PDB file of C-alpha atoms in Angstrom:
ATOM      1  CA  UNK A  12     110.292  82.479 108.629  1.00 50.00           C
ATOM      2  CA  UNK A  13     107.628  79.958 107.427  1.00 51.00           C
ATOM      3  CA  UNK A  14     107.713  76.192 107.624  1.00 58.00           C
ATOM      4  CA  UNK A  15     108.376  74.529 104.298  1.00 60.00           C
ATOM      5  CA  UNK A  16     109.086  70.779 103.372  1.00 68.00           C
ATOM      6  CA  UNK A  17     112.425  69.671 102.316  1.00 80.00           C
ATOM      7  CA  UNK A  18     112.647  69.467  98.507  1.00 75.00           C
ATOM      8  CA  UNK A  19     110.857  66.479  97.069  1.00 69.00           C
ATOM      9  CA  UNK A  20     113.416  63.968  95.555  1.00 69.00           C
ATOM     10  CA  UNK A  21     116.476  65.453  97.251  1.00 79.00           C
ATOM     11  CA  UNK A  22     119.074  62.795  97.511  1.00 84.00           C
ATOM     12  CA  UNK A  23     120.495  62.973 101.082  1.00 92.00           C
ATOM     13  CA  UNK A  24     124.183  61.925 101.036  1.00 95.00           C
ATOM     14  CA  UNK A  25     126.095  59.901 103.482  1.00 97.00           C
ATOM     15  CA  UNK A  26     128.152  62.254 105.730  1.00 97.00           C
ATOM     16  CA  UNK A  27     131.518  60.966 106.504  1.00 97.00           C
ATOM     17  CA  UNK A  28     133.408  62.005 109.497  1.00 96.00           C
ATOM     18  CA  UNK A  29     136.483  60.798 111.576  1.00 96.00           C
ATOM     19  CA  UNK A  30     134.665  58.725 114.200  1.00 96.00           C
ATOM     20  CA  UNK A  31     131.149  58.325 112.450  1.00 97.00           C
ATOM     21  CA  UNK A  32     129.440  57.868 109.151  1.00 98.00           C
ATOM     22  CA  UNK A  33     125.892  59.195 108.841  1.00 98.00           C
ATOM     23  CA  UNK A  34     123.775  57.116 106.499  1.00 98.00           C
ATOM     24  CA  UNK A  35     120.315  57.857 105.358  1.00 97.00           C
ATOM     25  CA  UNK A  36     118.211  55.794 107.689  1.00 97.00           C
ATOM     26  CA  UNK A  37     116.912  52.497 106.364  1.00 97.00           C
ATOM     27  CA  UNK A  38     115.729  48.996 107.439  1.00 98.00           C
ATOM     28  CA  UNK A  39     119.267  47.838 106.953  1.00 98.00           C
ATOM     29  CA  UNK A  40     120.159  49.457 110.118  1.00 98.00           C
ATOM     30  CA  UNK A  41     117.225  47.895 112.072  1.00 98.00           C
ATOM     31  CA  UNK A  42     119.340  44.984 113.654  1.00 98.00           C
ATOM     32  CA  UNK A  43     121.973  47.351 114.961  1.00 98.00           C
ATOM     33  CA  UNK A  44     119.569  49.774 116.214  1.00 98.00           C
ATOM     34  CA  UNK A  45     117.759  47.218 118.076  1.00 98.00           C
ATOM     35  CA  UNK A  46     120.787  46.334 119.999  1.00 98.00           C
ATOM     36  CA  UNK A  47     121.882  49.821 120.376  1.00 98.00           C
ATOM     37  CA  UNK A  48     118.753  51.180 122.032  1.00 97.00           C
ATOM     38  CA  UNK A  49     118.710  48.429 124.609  1.00 96.00           C
ATOM     39  CA  UNK A  50     122.272  48.715 125.899  1.00 95.00           C
ATOM     40  CA  UNK A  51     121.494  51.205 128.602  1.00 91.00           C
ATOM     41  CA  UNK A  52     118.186  52.988 128.780  1.00 93.00           C
ATOM     42  CA  UNK A  53     118.977  55.083 132.041  1.00 91.00           C
ATOM     43  CA  UNK A  54     119.862  57.920 129.978  1.00 89.00           C
ATOM     44  CA  UNK A  55     116.787  58.293 128.030  1.00 93.00           C
ATOM     45  CA  UNK A  56     114.389  59.584 130.844  1.00 90.00           C
ATOM     46  CA  UNK A  57     113.512  62.663 128.720  1.00 92.00           C
ATOM     47  CA  UNK A  58     114.197  61.358 125.183  1.00 90.00           C
ATOM     48  CA  UNK A  59     112.091  59.373 122.912  1.00 90.00           C
ATOM     49  CA  UNK A  60     113.890  56.298 122.122  1.00 95.00           C
ATOM     50  CA  UNK A  61     112.270  53.176 120.652  1.00 95.00           C
ATOM     51  CA  UNK A  62     112.573  49.768 122.217  1.00 96.00           C
ATOM     52  CA  UNK A  63     113.963  46.831 120.161  1.00 97.00           C
ATOM     53  CA  UNK A  64     110.723  45.527 119.295  1.00 97.00           C
ATOM     54  CA  UNK A  65     109.700  48.815 117.990  1.00 97.00           C
ATOM     55  CA  UNK A  66     112.606  49.536 115.627  1.00 98.00           C
ATOM     56  CA  UNK A  67     110.878  48.450 112.326  1.00 98.00           C
ATOM     57  CA  UNK A  68     107.844  50.612 113.100  1.00 98.00           C
ATOM     58  CA  UNK A  69     110.032  53.567 114.198  1.00 97.00           C
ATOM     59  CA  UNK A  70     112.031  53.354 110.925  1.00 98.00           C
ATOM     60  CA  UNK A  71     108.835  53.169 109.107  1.00 98.00           C
ATOM     61  CA  UNK A  72     107.588  56.279 110.602  1.00 97.00           C
ATOM     62  CA  UNK A  73     110.916  58.127 109.953  1.00 96.00           C
ATOM     63  CA  UNK A  74     110.663  57.112 106.308  1.00 95.00           C
ATOM     64  CA  UNK A  75     107.082  58.339 106.159  1.00 94.00           C
ATOM     65  CA  UNK A  76     107.951  61.730 107.429  1.00 93.00           C
ATOM     66  CA  UNK A  77     110.984  61.787 105.075  1.00 93.00           C
ATOM     67  CA  UNK A  78     108.621  61.002 102.186  1.00 92.00           C
ATOM     68  CA  UNK A  79     106.303  63.986 103.213  1.00 90.00           C
ATOM     69  CA  UNK A  80     109.459  66.303 103.295  1.00 89.00           C
ATOM     70  CA  UNK A  81     109.232  66.941 107.107  1.00 90.00           C
ATOM     71  CA  UNK A  82     112.459  64.951 108.085  1.00 93.00           C
ATOM     72  CA  UNK A  83     115.774  63.838 106.787  1.00 95.00           C
ATOM     73  CA  UNK A  84     116.683  60.889 109.167  1.00 97.00           C
ATOM     74  CA  UNK A  85     120.063  59.504 109.634  1.00 98.00           C
ATOM     75  CA  UNK A  86     121.651  56.322 111.191  1.00 98.00           C
ATOM     76  CA  UNK A  87     124.774  57.118 113.197  1.00 98.00           C
ATOM     77  CA  UNK A  88     127.373  54.431 112.396  1.00 98.00           C
ATOM     78  CA  UNK A  89     130.447  54.106 114.563  1.00 97.00           C
ATOM     79  CA  UNK A  90     133.313  53.690 112.182  1.00 95.00           C
ATOM     80  CA  UNK A  91     135.344  51.686 114.641  1.00 93.00           C
ATOM     81  CA  UNK A  92     132.775  48.858 115.020  1.00 95.00           C
ATOM     82  CA  UNK A  93     130.980  49.424 111.750  1.00 96.00           C
ATOM     83  CA  UNK A  94     127.528  49.258 113.509  1.00 97.00           C
ATOM     84  CA  UNK A  95     124.827  51.681 113.618  1.00 98.00           C
ATOM     85  CA  UNK A  96     124.785  53.019 117.310  1.00 98.00           C
ATOM     86  CA  UNK A  97     121.980  55.524 117.142  1.00 98.00           C
ATOM     87  CA  UNK A  98     119.966  57.838 115.051  1.00 98.00           C
ATOM     88  CA  UNK A  99     119.649  61.629 114.310  1.00 98.00           C
ATOM     89  CA  UNK A 100     117.818  63.838 111.779  1.00 97.00           C
ATOM     90  CA  UNK A 101     117.255  67.216 110.186  1.00 97.00           C
ATOM     91  CA  UNK A 102     113.802  68.397 110.852  1.00 94.00           C
ATOM     92  CA  UNK A 103     111.569  71.490 110.901  1.00 90.00           C
ATOM     93  CA  UNK A 104     112.844  73.057 107.615  1.00 90.00           C
ATOM     94  CA  UNK A 105     112.063  76.744 107.288  1.00 88.00           C
ATOM     95  CA  UNK A 106     112.144  79.379 104.612  1.00 80.00           C
ATOM     96  CA  UNK A 107     111.826  83.181 104.438  1.00 74.00           C
ATOM     97  CA  UNK A 108     108.287  84.258 103.760  1.00 74.00           C
ATOM     98  CA  UNK A 109     108.758  84.498 100.021  1.00 69.00           C
ATOM     99  CA  UNK A 110     109.610  80.668 100.062  1.00 67.00           C
ATOM    100  CA  UNK A 111     113.044  81.215  98.626  1.00 69.00           C
ATOM    101  CA  UNK A 112     115.327  78.534  99.950  1.00 71.00           C
ATOM    102  CA  UNK A 113     115.729  77.009 103.432  1.00 78.00           C
ATOM    103  CA  UNK A 114     117.153  79.427 105.824  1.00 87.00           C
ATOM    104  CA  UNK A 115     116.972  77.482 109.151  1.00 94.00           C
ATOM    105  CA  UNK A 116     116.707  73.858 110.292  1.00 95.00           C
ATOM    106  CA  UNK A 117     116.556  71.995 113.284  1.00 96.00           C
ATOM    107  CA  UNK A 118     118.912  68.925 114.219  1.00 97.00           C
ATOM    108  CA  UNK A 119     116.975  66.547 116.495  1.00 95.00           C
ATOM    109  CA  UNK A 120     115.486  63.019 116.995  1.00 95.00           C
ATOM    110  CA  UNK A 121     119.033  62.338 118.378  1.00 96.00           C
ATOM    111  CA  UNK A 122     119.710  59.203 120.494  1.00 97.00           C
ATOM    112  CA  UNK A 123     122.900  57.078 120.987  1.00 97.00           C
ATOM    113  CA  UNK A 124     123.737  53.883 122.561  1.00 97.00           C
ATOM    114  CA  UNK A 125     124.986  54.055 126.141  1.00 94.00           C
ATOM    115  CA  UNK A 126     128.327  52.597 124.912  1.00 94.00           C
ATOM    116  CA  UNK A 127     129.290  55.388 122.633  1.00 95.00           C
ATOM    117  CA  UNK A 128     127.974  58.147 124.800  1.00 94.00           C
ATOM    118  CA  UNK A 129     130.970  60.538 125.965  1.00 91.00           C
ATOM    119  CA  UNK A 130     133.368  59.083 123.231  1.00 93.00           C
ATOM    120  CA  UNK A 131     133.139  61.938 120.744  1.00 95.00           C
ATOM    121  CA  UNK A 132     130.533  60.157 118.527  1.00 96.00           C
ATOM    122  CA  UNK A 133     127.976  63.012 119.214  1.00 96.00           C
ATOM    123  CA  UNK A 134     130.530  65.665 118.469  1.00 97.00           C
ATOM    124  CA  UNK A 135     131.466  64.162 115.114  1.00 97.00           C
ATOM    125  CA  UNK A 136     127.935  63.526 114.120  1.00 98.00           C
ATOM    126  CA  UNK A 137     127.087  67.323 115.047  1.00 98.00           C
ATOM    127  CA  UNK A 138     130.119  68.477 113.159  1.00 98.00           C
ATOM    128  CA  UNK A 139     128.944  66.723 110.105  1.00 98.00           C
ATOM    129  CA  UNK A 140     125.293  67.809 110.287  1.00 98.00           C
ATOM    130  CA  UNK A 141     126.176  71.332 110.917  1.00 98.00           C
ATOM    131  CA  UNK A 142     128.693  71.658 108.276  1.00 97.00           C
ATOM    132  CA  UNK A 143     126.355  70.237 105.598  1.00 96.00           C
ATOM    133  CA  UNK A 144     123.577  72.526 106.866  1.00 96.00           C
ATOM    134  CA  UNK A 145     125.627  75.522 106.468  1.00 96.00           C
ATOM    135  CA  UNK A 146     127.780  74.973 103.458  1.00 94.00           C
ATOM    136  CA  UNK A 147     125.486  72.863 101.100  1.00 92.00           C
ATOM    137  CA  UNK A 148     121.820  73.486 102.313  1.00 91.00           C
ATOM    138  CA  UNK A 149     122.875  77.221 102.807  1.00 91.00           C
ATOM    139  CA  UNK A 150     120.962  77.840 106.174  1.00 94.00           C
ATOM    140  CA  UNK A 151     121.512  80.753 108.486  1.00 94.00           C
ATOM    141  CA  UNK A 152     120.476  79.059 111.424  1.00 96.00           C
ATOM    142  CA  UNK A 153     120.455  75.521 113.109  1.00 97.00           C
ATOM    143  CA  UNK A 154     118.351  74.943 116.031  1.00 97.00           C
ATOM    144  CA  UNK A 155     118.840  72.412 118.828  1.00 97.00           C
ATOM    145  CA  UNK A 156     115.979  71.767 121.253  1.00 97.00           C
ATOM    146  CA  UNK A 157     115.633  69.401 124.309  1.00 96.00           C
ATOM    147  CA  UNK A 158     113.334  69.173 127.551  1.00 95.00           C
ATOM    148  CA  UNK A 159     114.363  71.828 129.859  1.00 96.00           C
ATOM    149  CA  UNK A 160     114.907  69.297 132.710  1.00 95.00           C
ATOM    150  CA  UNK A 161     117.215  67.185 130.803  1.00 94.00           C
ATOM    151  CA  UNK A 162     120.708  68.149 132.021  1.00 94.00           C
ATOM    152  CA  UNK A 163     122.443  65.524 130.164  1.00 92.00           C
ATOM    153  CA  UNK A 164     121.242  66.598 126.793  1.00 93.00           C
ATOM    154  CA  UNK A 165     121.806  70.352 127.572  1.00 95.00           C
ATOM    155  CA  UNK A 166     125.358  69.702 128.478  1.00 95.00           C
ATOM    156  CA  UNK A 167     125.865  67.714 125.248  1.00 93.00           C
ATOM    157  CA  UNK A 168     124.340  70.619 123.072  1.00 95.00           C
ATOM    158  CA  UNK A 169     126.264  73.281 124.936  1.00 96.00           C
ATOM    159  CA  UNK A 170     129.603  70.959 124.380  1.00 94.00           C
ATOM    160  CA  UNK A 171     129.156  71.317 120.475  1.00 95.00           C
ATOM    161  CA  UNK A 172     129.167  75.245 120.677  1.00 95.00           C
ATOM    162  CA  UNK A 173     125.411  75.893 120.404  1.00 97.00           C
ATOM    163  CA  UNK A 174     124.096  79.073 122.345  1.00 97.00           C
ATOM    164  CA  UNK A 175     121.344  78.929 124.847  1.00 98.00           C
ATOM    165  CA  UNK A 176     118.441  81.315 123.840  1.00 97.00           C
ATOM    166  CA  UNK A 177     115.923  80.545 126.568  1.00 97.00           C
ATOM    167  CA  UNK A 178     112.995  78.215 127.622  1.00 97.00           C
ATOM    168  CA  UNK A 179     109.759  78.018 125.754  1.00 97.00           C
ATOM    169  CA  UNK A 180     107.062  76.985 128.295  1.00 97.00           C
ATOM    170  CA  UNK A 181     104.670  74.029 127.453  1.00 95.00           C
ATOM    171  CA  UNK A 182     106.250  74.053 123.980  1.00 93.00           C
ATOM    172  CA  UNK A 183     106.308  70.339 122.850  1.00 92.00           C
ATOM    173  CA  UNK A 184     105.185  66.985 123.833  1.00 93.00           C
ATOM    174  CA  UNK A 185     106.834  65.517 127.002  1.00 91.00           C
ATOM    175  CA  UNK A 186     108.464  61.978 126.716  1.00 88.00           C
ATOM    176  CA  UNK A 187     109.195  61.650 130.394  1.00 89.00           C
ATOM    177  CA  UNK A 188     107.561  58.665 132.027  1.00 87.00           C
ATOM    178  CA  UNK A 189     104.066  59.442 133.573  1.00 88.00           C
ATOM    179  CA  UNK A 190     103.585  62.513 131.367  1.00 90.00           C
ATOM    180  CA  UNK A 191     101.727  61.076 128.518  1.00 89.00           C
ATOM    181  CA  UNK A 192      99.517  63.855 126.922  1.00 91.00           C
ATOM    182  CA  UNK A 193     101.426  66.556 128.704  1.00 95.00           C
ATOM    183  CA  UNK A 194     103.600  69.215 127.401  1.00 95.00           C
ATOM    184  CA  UNK A 195     107.241  70.163 128.404  1.00 96.00           C
ATOM    185  CA  UNK A 196     109.254  73.307 128.759  1.00 96.00           C
ATOM    186  CA  UNK A 197     111.764  73.245 125.930  1.00 97.00           C
ATOM    187  CA  UNK A 198     115.336  74.665 126.154  1.00 97.00           C
ATOM    188  CA  UNK A 199     116.263  76.085 122.827  1.00 98.00           C
ATOM    189  CA  UNK A 200     119.819  76.445 121.481  1.00 98.00           C
ATOM    190  CA  UNK A 201     121.182  77.621 118.068  1.00 98.00           C
ATOM    191  CA  UNK A 202     124.216  78.178 116.015  1.00 98.00           C
ATOM    192  CA  UNK A 203     124.106  80.844 113.230  1.00 97.00           C
ATOM    193  CA  UNK A 204     126.040  81.072 109.945  1.00 96.00           C
ATOM    194  CA  UNK A 205     128.322  83.948 111.115  1.00 97.00           C
ATOM    195  CA  UNK A 206     129.805  82.049 113.930  1.00 97.00           C
ATOM    196  CA  UNK A 207     130.041  78.686 112.213  1.00 97.00           C
ATOM    197  CA  UNK A 208     133.696  78.953 110.929  1.00 96.00           C
ATOM    198  CA  UNK A 209     134.839  79.493 114.671  1.00 96.00           C
ATOM    199  CA  UNK A 210     132.642  76.742 115.878  1.00 97.00           C
ATOM    200  CA  UNK A 211     133.741  74.286 113.112  1.00 97.00           C
ATOM    201  CA  UNK A 212     137.382  74.734 114.113  1.00 97.00           C
ATOM    202  CA  UNK A 213     136.696  74.018 117.646  1.00 96.00           C
ATOM    203  CA  UNK A 214     134.674  70.815 116.759  1.00 97.00           C
ATOM    204  CA  UNK A 215     137.427  69.565 114.527  1.00 96.00           C
ATOM    205  CA  UNK A 216     139.976  69.867 117.244  1.00 96.00           C
ATOM    206  CA  UNK A 217     137.678  68.215 119.744  1.00 94.00           C
ATOM    207  CA  UNK A 218     136.938  65.187 117.391  1.00 95.00           C
ATOM    208  CA  UNK A 219     140.634  64.797 116.434  1.00 94.00           C
ATOM    209  CA  UNK A 220     141.587  64.366 120.063  1.00 91.00           C
ATOM    210  CA  UNK A 221     139.104  61.683 120.419  1.00 84.00           C
ATOM    211  CA  UNK A 222     139.998  59.733 117.314  1.00 76.00           C
ATOM    212  CA  UNK A 223     141.228  56.216 118.006  1.00 60.00           C
ATOM    213  CA  UNK A 224     144.546  55.361 116.456  1.00 58.00           C
ATOM    214  CA  UNK A 225     143.066  52.527 114.641  1.00 52.00           C
ATOM    215  CA  UNK A 226     141.166  55.053 112.579  1.00 54.00           C
ATOM    216  CA  UNK A 227     144.095  57.260 111.638  1.00 52.00           C
ATOM    217  CA  UNK A 228     145.248  56.610 108.174  1.00 48.00           C
ATOM    218  CA  UNK A 229     148.904  56.061 107.766  1.00 40.00           C
TER     219      UNK A 229
END
């Protein structure tokens, strides 16, 4: 497969889940994200997460990549609080060699506030992203990648049903403290279209088990 930008002018929709609403990232999310990124930074050792003062530039950079067709960034909005509590994105879109349609995409650039980690927010966000990728974008494969040393991230990826495929040595830039200019070993995971129906059922059940009574429609 070859790299190809996302289609110019494509209107990325809001993705509505039970626990989260994924909204195309914009500066309207800046104030919430500035709070979210500073809640507890102890889990961000291997992950690139902006500090509060850098949020406007972080959003500008993501919007610039989006304009070039390289990224489709989303703010993760917690439906219970109504606040943006993190960010995620589609990235690295790829086509078959003939350039016909996107056949694979990565879900990455993900971070969440410490207060919502372990609450099902990540599970619901991934459910919405995967479902849209397979059913609307029509991809055959979704990739997820993380620093091979990041046990927390790897556990989260495995918990949403992705299959570990191996470690690519010196594959991408390290974000660990003291490793500026160095490359990291990257753990690679995936979900493919033929297994999505089964994975989807499992994720829906997991999200339902986490849903607050306040969010259940009566």
